[in-house]
Amino acid sequence: MAQELDKKFSEIEREVAIGDKDRRANGEPEATPYLKKAQANWKRYRDNQCYARTYEVGPASLRFVEFWDCMARVTRNRLNELTTANED
């Protein structure tokens, strides 16, 4: 799942970088730095969200399963978000 997300993000980043050439030529701000910041912040959100959910679960035996379930769920949602936003 994480590899699929990284691949999709790289595709989007390349597309945005192409648009940045035009933006730069027109004296407009580039989008790539903000896209990268958004992805870095999303990763921090994902990690913190999943750790919070994991530790509220209770018994340690369930934490491992909950953590990876959360990571997969949140990553899948981000992948859907990037795919949908890219289609607009």
C-alpha angles and dihedrals in degrees: 000000000000092000091051090051092048090050092050092046091051090052091051092045090055091050092049091048090056090053089047090065089062092042091050091049089053093048092249126138117269119244100207097080090053092047090053092048091049092053093047090050091047090054090052090048091050093050095046093044092051095045090050092050091044096053093046091055093080121215114069091229090068097044097079092053093044093049095053092040089054093046091052093045096048092044091050089051091051091049090052090047093052093045093049094044090049091055093056 
